[in-house]
Coordinates of C-alpha atoms in Angstrom, one line a residue:
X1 CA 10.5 -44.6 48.1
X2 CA 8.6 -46.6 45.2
X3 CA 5.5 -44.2 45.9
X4 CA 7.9 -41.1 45.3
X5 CA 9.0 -42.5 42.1
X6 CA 5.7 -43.1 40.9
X7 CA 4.8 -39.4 41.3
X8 CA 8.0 -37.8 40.0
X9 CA 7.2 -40.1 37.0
X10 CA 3.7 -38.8 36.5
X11 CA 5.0 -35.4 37.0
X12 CA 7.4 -35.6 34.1
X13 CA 4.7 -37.4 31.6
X14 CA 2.2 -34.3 32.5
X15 CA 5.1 -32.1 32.3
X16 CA 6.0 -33.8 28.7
X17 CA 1.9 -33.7 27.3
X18 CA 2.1 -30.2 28.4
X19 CA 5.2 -29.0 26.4
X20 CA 3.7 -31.2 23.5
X21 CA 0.3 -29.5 24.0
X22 CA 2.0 -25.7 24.3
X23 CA 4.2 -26.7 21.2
X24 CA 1.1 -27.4 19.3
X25 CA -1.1 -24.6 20.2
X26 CA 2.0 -22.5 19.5
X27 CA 2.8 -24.0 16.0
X28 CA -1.4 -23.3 15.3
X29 CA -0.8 -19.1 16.0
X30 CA 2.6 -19.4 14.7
X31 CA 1.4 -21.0 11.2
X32 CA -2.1 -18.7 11.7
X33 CA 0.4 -15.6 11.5
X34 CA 2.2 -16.9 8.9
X35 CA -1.5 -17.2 6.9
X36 CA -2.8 -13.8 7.4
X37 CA 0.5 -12.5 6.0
X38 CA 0.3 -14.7 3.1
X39 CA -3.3 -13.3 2.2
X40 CA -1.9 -9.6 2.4
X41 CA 0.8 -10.5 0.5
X42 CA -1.3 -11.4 -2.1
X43 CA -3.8 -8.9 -1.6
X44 CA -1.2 -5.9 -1.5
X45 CA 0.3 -7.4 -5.2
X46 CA -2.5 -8.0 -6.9
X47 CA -3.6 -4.3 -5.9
X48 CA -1.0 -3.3 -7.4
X49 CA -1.1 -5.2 -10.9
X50 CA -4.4 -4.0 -11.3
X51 CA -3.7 -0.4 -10.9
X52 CA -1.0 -0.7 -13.4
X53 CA -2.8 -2.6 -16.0
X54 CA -6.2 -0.1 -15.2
X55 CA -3.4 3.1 -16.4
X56 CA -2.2 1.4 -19.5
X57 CA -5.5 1.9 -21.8
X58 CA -5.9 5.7 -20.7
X59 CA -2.0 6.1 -21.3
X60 CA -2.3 4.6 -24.8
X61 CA -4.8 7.4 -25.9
X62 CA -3.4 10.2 -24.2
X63 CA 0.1 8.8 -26.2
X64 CA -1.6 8.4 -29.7
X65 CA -3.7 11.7 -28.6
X66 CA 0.1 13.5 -29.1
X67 CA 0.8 11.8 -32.5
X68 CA -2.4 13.6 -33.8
X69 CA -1.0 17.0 -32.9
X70 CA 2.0 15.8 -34.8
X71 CA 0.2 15.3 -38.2
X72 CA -0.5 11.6 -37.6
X73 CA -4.5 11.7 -39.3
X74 CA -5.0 7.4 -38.2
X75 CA -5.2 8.3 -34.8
X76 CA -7.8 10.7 -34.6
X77 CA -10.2 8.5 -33.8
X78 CA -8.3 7.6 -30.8
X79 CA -7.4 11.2 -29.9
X80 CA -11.1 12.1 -30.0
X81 CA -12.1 9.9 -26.8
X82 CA -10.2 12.4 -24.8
X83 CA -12.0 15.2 -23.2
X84 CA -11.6 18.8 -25.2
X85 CA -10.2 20.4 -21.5
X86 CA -7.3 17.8 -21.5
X87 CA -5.1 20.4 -22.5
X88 CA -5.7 22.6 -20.0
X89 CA -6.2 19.4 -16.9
X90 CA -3.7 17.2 -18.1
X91 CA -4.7 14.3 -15.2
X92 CA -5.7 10.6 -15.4
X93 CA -8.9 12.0 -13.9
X94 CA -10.0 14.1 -16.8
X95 CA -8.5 11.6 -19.4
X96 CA -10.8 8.6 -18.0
X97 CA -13.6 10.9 -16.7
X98 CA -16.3 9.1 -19.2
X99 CA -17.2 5.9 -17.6
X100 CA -18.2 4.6 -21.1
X101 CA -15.4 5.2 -23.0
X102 CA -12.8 1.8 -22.2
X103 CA -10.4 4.0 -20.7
X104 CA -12.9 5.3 -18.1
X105 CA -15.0 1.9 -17.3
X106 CA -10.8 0.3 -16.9
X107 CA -9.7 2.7 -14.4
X108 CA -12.9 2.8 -12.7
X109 CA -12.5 -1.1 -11.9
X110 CA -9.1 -0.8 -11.7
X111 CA -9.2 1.7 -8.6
X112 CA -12.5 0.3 -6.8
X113 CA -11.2 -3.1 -6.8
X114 CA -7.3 -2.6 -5.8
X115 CA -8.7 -0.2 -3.4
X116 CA -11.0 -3.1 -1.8
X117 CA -8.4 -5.2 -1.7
X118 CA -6.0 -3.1 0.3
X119 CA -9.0 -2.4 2.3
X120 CA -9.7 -5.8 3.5
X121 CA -6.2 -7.0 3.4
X122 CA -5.0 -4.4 6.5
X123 CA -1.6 -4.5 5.0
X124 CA -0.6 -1.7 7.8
X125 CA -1.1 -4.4 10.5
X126 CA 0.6 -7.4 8.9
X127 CA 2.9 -6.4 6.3
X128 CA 4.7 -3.9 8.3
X129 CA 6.9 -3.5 11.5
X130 CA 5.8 -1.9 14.7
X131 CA 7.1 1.4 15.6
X132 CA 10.0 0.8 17.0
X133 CA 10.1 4.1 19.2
X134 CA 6.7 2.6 20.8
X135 CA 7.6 -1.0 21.1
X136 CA 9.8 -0.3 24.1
X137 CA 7.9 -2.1 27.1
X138 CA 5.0 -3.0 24.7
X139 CA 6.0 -6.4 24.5
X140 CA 7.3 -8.1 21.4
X141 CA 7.5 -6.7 17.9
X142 CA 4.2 -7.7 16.4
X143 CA 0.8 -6.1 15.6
X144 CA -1.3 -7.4 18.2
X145 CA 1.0 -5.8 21.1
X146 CA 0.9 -2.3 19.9
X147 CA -0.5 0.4 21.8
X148 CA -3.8 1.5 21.2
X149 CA -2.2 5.2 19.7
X150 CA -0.5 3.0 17.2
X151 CA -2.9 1.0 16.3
X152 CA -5.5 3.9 15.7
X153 CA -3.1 5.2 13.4
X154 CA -2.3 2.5 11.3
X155 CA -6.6 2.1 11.4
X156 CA -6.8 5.4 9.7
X157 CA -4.2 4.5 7.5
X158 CA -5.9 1.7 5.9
X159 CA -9.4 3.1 5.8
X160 CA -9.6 6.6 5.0
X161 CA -7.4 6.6 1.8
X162 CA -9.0 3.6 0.4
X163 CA -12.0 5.0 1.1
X164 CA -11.1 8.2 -0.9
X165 CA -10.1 6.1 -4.1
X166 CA -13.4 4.3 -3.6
X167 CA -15.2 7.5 -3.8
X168 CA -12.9 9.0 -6.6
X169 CA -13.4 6.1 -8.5
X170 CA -16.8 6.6 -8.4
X171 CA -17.7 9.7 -8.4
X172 CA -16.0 11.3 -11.8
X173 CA -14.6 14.7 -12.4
X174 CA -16.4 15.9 -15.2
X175 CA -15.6 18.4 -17.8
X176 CA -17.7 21.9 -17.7
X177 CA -20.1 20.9 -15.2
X178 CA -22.8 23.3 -14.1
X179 CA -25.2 23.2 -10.8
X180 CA -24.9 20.4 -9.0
X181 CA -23.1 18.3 -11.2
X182 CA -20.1 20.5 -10.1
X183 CA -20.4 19.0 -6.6
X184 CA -18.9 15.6 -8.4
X185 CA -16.3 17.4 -9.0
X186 CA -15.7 18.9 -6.2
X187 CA -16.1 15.8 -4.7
X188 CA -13.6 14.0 -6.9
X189 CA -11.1 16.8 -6.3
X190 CA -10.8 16.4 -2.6
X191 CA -10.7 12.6 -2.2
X192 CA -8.4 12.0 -4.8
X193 CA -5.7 13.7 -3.8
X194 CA -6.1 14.1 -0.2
X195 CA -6.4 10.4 -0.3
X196 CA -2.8 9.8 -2.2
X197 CA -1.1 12.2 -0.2
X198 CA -2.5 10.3 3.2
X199 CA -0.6 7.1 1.9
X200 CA 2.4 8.9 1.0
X201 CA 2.7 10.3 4.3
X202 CA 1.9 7.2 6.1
X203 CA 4.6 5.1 4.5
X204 CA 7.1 8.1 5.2
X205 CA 6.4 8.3 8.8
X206 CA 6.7 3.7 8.8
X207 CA 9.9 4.0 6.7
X208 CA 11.4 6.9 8.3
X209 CA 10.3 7.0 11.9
X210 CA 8.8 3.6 12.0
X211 CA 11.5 1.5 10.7
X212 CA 14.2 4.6 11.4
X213 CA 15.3 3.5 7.8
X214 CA 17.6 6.1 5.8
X215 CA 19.4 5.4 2.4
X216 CA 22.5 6.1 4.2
X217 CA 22.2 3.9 6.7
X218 CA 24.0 0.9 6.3
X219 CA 22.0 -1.6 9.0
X220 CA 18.7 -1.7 7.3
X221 CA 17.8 -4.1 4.7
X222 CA 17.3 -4.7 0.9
X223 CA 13.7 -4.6 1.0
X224 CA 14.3 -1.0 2.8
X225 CA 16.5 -0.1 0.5
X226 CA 14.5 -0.7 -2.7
X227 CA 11.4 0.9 -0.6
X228 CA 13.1 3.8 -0.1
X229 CA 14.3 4.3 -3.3
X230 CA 10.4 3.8 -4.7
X231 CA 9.0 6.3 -1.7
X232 CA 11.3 9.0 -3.1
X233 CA 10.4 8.5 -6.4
X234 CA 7.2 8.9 -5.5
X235 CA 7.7 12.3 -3.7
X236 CA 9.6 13.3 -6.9
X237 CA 7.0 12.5 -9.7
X238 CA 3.9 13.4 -6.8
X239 CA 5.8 17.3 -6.9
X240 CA 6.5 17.4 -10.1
X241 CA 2.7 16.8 -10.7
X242 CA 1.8 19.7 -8.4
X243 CA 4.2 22.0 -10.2
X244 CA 2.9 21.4 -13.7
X245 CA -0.4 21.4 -12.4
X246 CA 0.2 24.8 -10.8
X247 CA 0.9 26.1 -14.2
X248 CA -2.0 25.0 -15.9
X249 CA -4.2 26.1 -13.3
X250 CA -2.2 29.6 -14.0
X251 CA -1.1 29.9 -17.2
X252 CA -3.0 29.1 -20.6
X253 CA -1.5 25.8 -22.0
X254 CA -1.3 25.3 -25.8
X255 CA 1.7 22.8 -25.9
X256 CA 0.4 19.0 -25.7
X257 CA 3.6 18.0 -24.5
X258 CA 3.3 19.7 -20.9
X259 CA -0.3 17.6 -20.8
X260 CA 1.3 14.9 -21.1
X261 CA 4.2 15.3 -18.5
X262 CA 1.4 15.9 -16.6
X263 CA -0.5 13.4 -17.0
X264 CA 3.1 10.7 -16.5
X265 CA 4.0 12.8 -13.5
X266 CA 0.3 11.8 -11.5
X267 CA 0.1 8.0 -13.0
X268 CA 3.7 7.5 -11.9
X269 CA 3.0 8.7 -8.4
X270 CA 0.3 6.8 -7.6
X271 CA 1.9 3.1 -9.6
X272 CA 4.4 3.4 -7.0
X273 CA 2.3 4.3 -4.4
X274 CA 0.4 1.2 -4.8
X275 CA 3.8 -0.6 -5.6
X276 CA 5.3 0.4 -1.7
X277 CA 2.5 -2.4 0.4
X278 CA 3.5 -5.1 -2.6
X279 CA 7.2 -4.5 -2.0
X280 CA 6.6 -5.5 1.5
X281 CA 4.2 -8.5 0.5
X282 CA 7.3 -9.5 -1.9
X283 CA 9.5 -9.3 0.7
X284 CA 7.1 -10.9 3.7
X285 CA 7.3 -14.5 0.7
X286 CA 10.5 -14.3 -0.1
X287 CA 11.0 -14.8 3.8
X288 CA 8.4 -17.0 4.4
X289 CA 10.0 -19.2 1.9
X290 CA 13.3 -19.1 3.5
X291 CA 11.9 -19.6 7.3
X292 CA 11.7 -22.9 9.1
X293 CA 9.1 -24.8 9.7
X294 CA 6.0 -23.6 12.0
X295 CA 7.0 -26.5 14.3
X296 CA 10.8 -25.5 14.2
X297 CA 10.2 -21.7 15.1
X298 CA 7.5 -22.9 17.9
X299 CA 10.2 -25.3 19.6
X300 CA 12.8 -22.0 19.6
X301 CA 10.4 -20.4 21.3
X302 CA 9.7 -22.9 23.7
X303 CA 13.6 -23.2 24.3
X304 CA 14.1 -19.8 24.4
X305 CA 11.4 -18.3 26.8
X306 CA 12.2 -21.8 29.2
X307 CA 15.7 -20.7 29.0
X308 CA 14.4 -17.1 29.8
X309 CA 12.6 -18.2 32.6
X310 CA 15.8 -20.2 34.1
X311 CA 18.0 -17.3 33.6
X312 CA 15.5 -14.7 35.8
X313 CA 15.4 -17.0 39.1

């Protein structure tokens, strides 16, 4: 009897360092998690700040570029660092094409850098939710147990588009370019936009087939919602770009004014773009703010997958 006791004892202070050791080591990945998506939080918003501020100095001359056409004589100066096609091109491309002039050497950082930093952050992995048509019998909801088809997918997400801004950023599209030269532009005129219409895609198919999120559905969230709302603006100045564009490629331009809706239309598309991966890093710290502690959420687990296990016998 006494030597029974002794070992059920022993069996309980093992079974005790165990849990304490499982708790631990679960509280480590748990608050590891909790770090990567942190750092892509960051990464996703600071991306997007710098995109925004690397538009404003090509949007101030292409504004004070109009006021010269009005009569305005003190800003011809300013209207003069625009190229003499801008007319006709009306895009941030052409406006900023000069990697001397401020507006060109700003947007040139602007794109490489955000562009890195979405690159390195692989927002599609931590920021967002698994698909849930593909989760069924993957395991649980989380990056690491999706299926190889998802997670080439989401690879491709993050690399080729960024990737294609790299290049665009580097690689100008210059104004009557002859020989050679004109395979910058070509170039330029294939990453560029193939590149922004990847990412619009992608966050469609995560929003809409992804997330099965729909502005009249009332079960998904605020952070949804306002993503939603953002994507379709998006779609709506990213058309209204191609339309415009469509008629300056068609049609002789000699109004300033259709330029510059031009010009709006393409640097609002791709601002909230960039803006869709930092709504999710917003959302990912307001949450981490409100969750319980690493330890808490480990000891749920524990509770709940011991609980799990009681219920299957």
């Amino acid at each position: 009897g006494g030597n029974s006791s002794e070992v059920l004892e022993e069996l309980e202070v093992s079974t005790s360092l165990d849990l304490n050791a499982t708790g631990i080591a679960l509280s480590f990945v748990f608050g590891l998690n909790r770090q990567h998506q942190l750092e892509c939080s960051i990464a996703t918003i600071t991306a997007f700040v710098v995109i925004l501020c690397g538009t404003l100095t090509s949007s101030c001359v292409v504004c004070r570029g109009s006021r010269v056409r009005s009569g305005h004589n003190e800003a011809r100066e300013t209207a003069e660092m625009l190229p003499r096609d801008f007319l006709q091109k009306g895009t941030l491309s052409n406006a900023a094409q000069d990697i001397s002039s401020p507006q060109g050497r700003l947007w040139a950082a602007a794109l490489i850098f955000a562009s890195v930093l979405l690159f390195f952050s692989m927002y599609p992995f931590w920021l967002y939710r698994s698909w849930s048509p593909w989760v069924r019998g993957m395991g649980p909801e989380h990056g690491v147990f999706q299926c190889w088809q998802e997670r080439l997918v989401r690879t491709l997400w993050v690399v080729l588009p960024n990737l294609g801004f790299m290049f665009a950023a580097v690689i100008p599209s210059l104004s009557d370019v002859k020989g050679f030269s004109l395979a910058l532009t070509v170039v330029h005129n294939i990453c560029a936009p193939l590149s922004m219409l990847l990412v619009m895609v992608m966050e469609t198919v995560q929003l809409t087939f992804g997330e099965n999120a729909h502005l009249v559905d009332d079960q998904i969230t605020a952070g949804q919602q306002i993503r939603l709302a953002v994507l379709l603006l998006a779609w709506v100045a990213g058309f209204g770009f191609v339309a415009v564009q469509t008629y300056l490629f068609l049609c002789p331009n000699t109004r300033y004014r259709i330029a510059l809706l031009s010009y709006f239309c393409e640097v609002s598309g791709m601002c909230l773009a960039f803006m869709l991966p930092a709504l999710a890093g917003v959302e990912n710290l307001i949450q981490q703010a409100w969750d319980e502690s690493v330890l808490q959420e480990a000891a749920h687990f524990m509770a709940g997958f011991h609980g799990f296990g009681v219920n299957s016998r």
